[in-house]
Amino acid sequence: MDAEAHAEMRVDTDRLRRLVHGPALEPKVAAWLAEAVPEEFCVLPDGLTPRERQELTYRRLARAGRAAPAAPELLEDPGVLCALLERAAIADPALFHVMLLHYTLALGPILAFGDERAGPRAERAELESMAAFGTLLMTEVGRSNSHLSPRTLARFDAATGEFVLISPDAAAAKFPTNTAHPAVAKTAAVYATLEHDGAERGVFVFVARLRDAEGNVPPGVRITEAPDSSGLPVDYAAVRLEGLRVPYEAWLRDGASIDADGVLRDPAGGAAQRLTRSMGIAPPVWRAVVSASAAITRAAAGTLWAHSAGRTTLGRLAPRRPLTDYRNQQEAVLGAVAAAYALTVVASHVKGHRPAAPAGGESEESGAGTGTAWAPWSAVDRDLALLKAAATALAQETVARCRVHSGAPGFAATDRLNAYRGLAHAYLSAGGDNALVLFDTARAMADLDHYRMPPEVAVPQGDFPDEELVEPRMWLAMAGAVERRLRERLAERVATARAGGAEPFTAWNDNLALASRTATALGDRMMLTILAEALGEGPAVLRTLAGLHALEWMERRADVLLNEGVAGAGLLDRVWRARRRVCDALAPHAAELVAAFDLPEAFGAPAAWVAGE
Ligand SMILES: Cc1cc2nc3c(=O)[nH]c(=O)nc-3n(C[C@H](O)[C@H](O)[C@H](O)COP(=O)(O)OP(=O)(O)OC[C@H]3O[C@@H](n4cnc5c(N)ncnc54)[C@H](O)[C@@H]3O)c2cc1C
């Protein structure tokens, strides 16, 4: 690279740090964040039993909660809440998981749907003061898609003014829940179908104490501990509700009421709308999951860099050559750094995301659709649900790649990469199953339901300079073209099947692979568009990183780009050539790009402790 090009690639570290950390750089926020999740949380004492480890996680959560602003303030400020959760995810994924449940899934519905004056005041105070920890009882163990239609029932007892919560059988047990620890107080947000006057009136959230600080479980609650697990180690258990009585105030009624004559009034307007409203707690969860995906990808990329930089090889082609001189390792390191920046930009975007119009509302493009078949999520906010699916998939892939390229030390000398892999993997299912989000999105795309196709832009074919591949207009044209073609074929296939007399199940079931690719293409285009808008006009080093990320996207999606005829034979050769050039430009700046992640000091090379470093 000539001197001029090198100067153009100069790194403005302050700008990178602003991009990465956002509000966490404000001195006031930085101070309480450091107090809430100090660096010591990155280290776990050796030799803990699973229960001791879980107890430590909750103790740390309590400490974080006491150092952080009050829950209502946090939940009103996505940037700040996400900064806290990102820091927790980097330090300890299990801490992130219970923190997310506590704030967004237990306190979230209380603040969103509870009655400000009536309550549930005591439970809310216990959660806000960290005297009890929040837990979510939504998923039911025995049937798929239980979120669409929980079999857990809530019945109003007019004689006492209470609700009675009932799991009709073992299949309706709530699982997984983080409720097993025998000595940690837990309060749940319970998703139950309100049965009133002999009819199902929609899914509401109820608040229920499941265990007090002395370990007492109230009558009507049966908690069955799950076997120990290591993927994302928290205190999993199944919970059955066997006639648990909760007061009227425990009903997070969101404007609904039952009057003195026992008449139920619900402003939602029907059971389907009520389900969507009750699931409306999901957007803060998705913002946090996207943010955590970015955070752990940064941490994994930083760990891989620390493992690789300065490491010498003994391969016979070139003994003592630095490991990062080999393209495979160099591309893994820089590809992970590029993915980390791309996810960080997407995370900043979602933190400022405008909520979609309510189901059936006015949102023109990819907002909230009117009806879903697989899960409630796309009816709440299709963009955010899809970005959550896209971000977790990319994080999962990148973190796994970092683990493999960190060799044995990345697996055995630190548990960090294994833990990040566990978190990313868990959230492919948790927080809205990715596959189901993709299917519902694809269905809306096929029906043109709140979806507008990307404009048709010609993608250059034949002979063109490789450099064009890294231009945003090129990757956006490719992403748009592949999405259009997939959507058109999907819509046509389903319509043909339906016209031939196929039931919806058959028409869709034979096209699920295509549906998944179609919605993935939309998720990809959304991420690439956000990236192009954020970095397209930015400094050269960031534009180059975005280009590398786009090349990696082309390699990852080469099958579908070729299958749809968006690219011709030889695509991969072009991508590989262009990537070599881009990596040569970025390699001298890798250390600065990683330094801007500001990872905890404990995050050195995984094997450094062997040499006592
Ligand atoms: C680590 C972890 C922690 C969790 N914590 C909680 C918690 O605290 N509280 C809580 O309530 N829930 C929790 N969950 C549950 C989570 O929300 C669910 O796992 C998720 O929604 C998937 O539901 P399921 O487990 O019933 O799987 P299933 O719905 O049975 O899915 C199994 C597989 O089948 C596919 N599938 C399912 N239905 C269909 C269909 N109709 N068509 C095509 N394919 C289908 C899915 O894509 C998936 O691949 C947690 C999950 C994980 C992994």
XYZ file of C-alpha atoms and ligand atoms in Angstrom, residues 97 101 105 135-148 174-178 189 191 231-232 234 236 373-375 377 422-423 425-437 439 505 509 512, ligand 1:
104
model
C -29.440 -13.792 30.946
C -35.152 -11.607 32.515
C -39.337 -9.679 31.150
C -38.370 -14.687 36.238
C -40.519 -15.407 33.194
C -43.145 -18.142 32.975
C -44.133 -18.025 29.326
C -43.001 -21.118 27.377
C -44.772 -24.396 28.120
C -42.781 -27.578 27.959
C -45.028 -30.050 26.190
C -46.092 -28.335 22.964
C -44.398 -26.274 20.308
C -45.585 -22.705 19.658
C -46.991 -22.543 23.180
C -46.577 -18.761 23.099
C -49.461 -18.471 20.666
C -43.614 -23.614 32.333
C -40.088 -24.473 31.202
C -37.369 -23.334 31.112
C -37.553 -20.921 33.997
C -34.718 -19.760 36.273
C -44.360 -12.752 35.201
C -48.356 -15.701 30.868
C -24.426 -24.154 28.045
C -25.819 -21.083 29.804
C -28.558 -20.790 35.443
C -33.392 -24.048 35.339
C -48.962 -18.327 11.948
C -45.940 -19.569 13.863
C -45.288 -17.190 16.749
C -43.398 -11.966 17.471
C -23.576 -20.892 24.691
C -25.249 -17.489 24.906
C -26.662 -20.446 20.612
C -29.322 -20.208 23.339
C -30.701 -17.007 21.859
C -31.268 -18.624 18.491
C -34.259 -20.145 20.342
C -34.746 -17.846 23.315
C -36.297 -14.396 22.934
C -38.357 -15.589 19.936
C -37.303 -18.713 18.031
C -35.368 -17.537 14.957
C -36.822 -20.131 12.578
C -40.383 -19.160 13.483
C -39.631 -15.452 13.104
C -41.335 -18.194 8.619
C -50.299 -26.251 5.812
C -44.838 -26.885 4.452
C -40.249 -23.837 4.349
C -31.465 -20.893 27.380
C -32.920 -20.652 27.265
C -33.576 -19.971 28.266
C -34.930 -19.741 28.182
N -35.542 -19.105 29.210
C -36.884 -18.983 29.204
C -37.561 -18.408 30.314
O -36.927 -17.949 31.262
N -38.905 -18.376 30.295
C -39.638 -18.841 29.247
O -40.850 -18.756 29.274
N -39.025 -19.389 28.172
C -37.675 -19.477 28.125
N -37.041 -20.038 27.049
C -37.855 -20.675 26.016
C -37.806 -20.090 24.633
O -38.622 -18.978 24.525
C -38.240 -21.231 23.720
O -37.195 -22.183 23.749
C -38.454 -20.885 22.312
O -39.511 -20.027 22.173
C -38.754 -22.163 21.489
O -39.835 -22.850 22.030
P -39.698 -24.389 22.440
O -38.501 -24.524 23.317
O -41.013 -24.832 22.949
O -39.334 -25.161 21.116
P -40.279 -25.714 19.987
O -41.340 -24.686 19.707
O -40.717 -27.077 20.301
O -39.276 -25.735 18.785
C -38.401 -26.856 18.491
C -37.977 -26.775 17.038
O -39.104 -26.953 16.209
C -39.287 -25.861 15.335
N -40.731 -25.591 15.278
C -41.551 -25.412 16.324
N -42.811 -25.201 15.891
C -42.783 -25.241 14.559
C -43.763 -25.070 13.544
N -45.037 -24.843 13.837
N -43.368 -25.117 12.251
C -42.095 -25.381 11.939
N -41.114 -25.553 12.866
C -41.460 -25.480 14.162
C -38.531 -24.690 15.989
O -38.049 -23.755 15.048
C -37.382 -25.404 16.676
O -36.329 -25.590 15.770
C -35.664 -20.221 27.071
C -34.996 -20.895 26.054
C -33.647 -21.102 26.142
C -32.962 -21.826 25.025
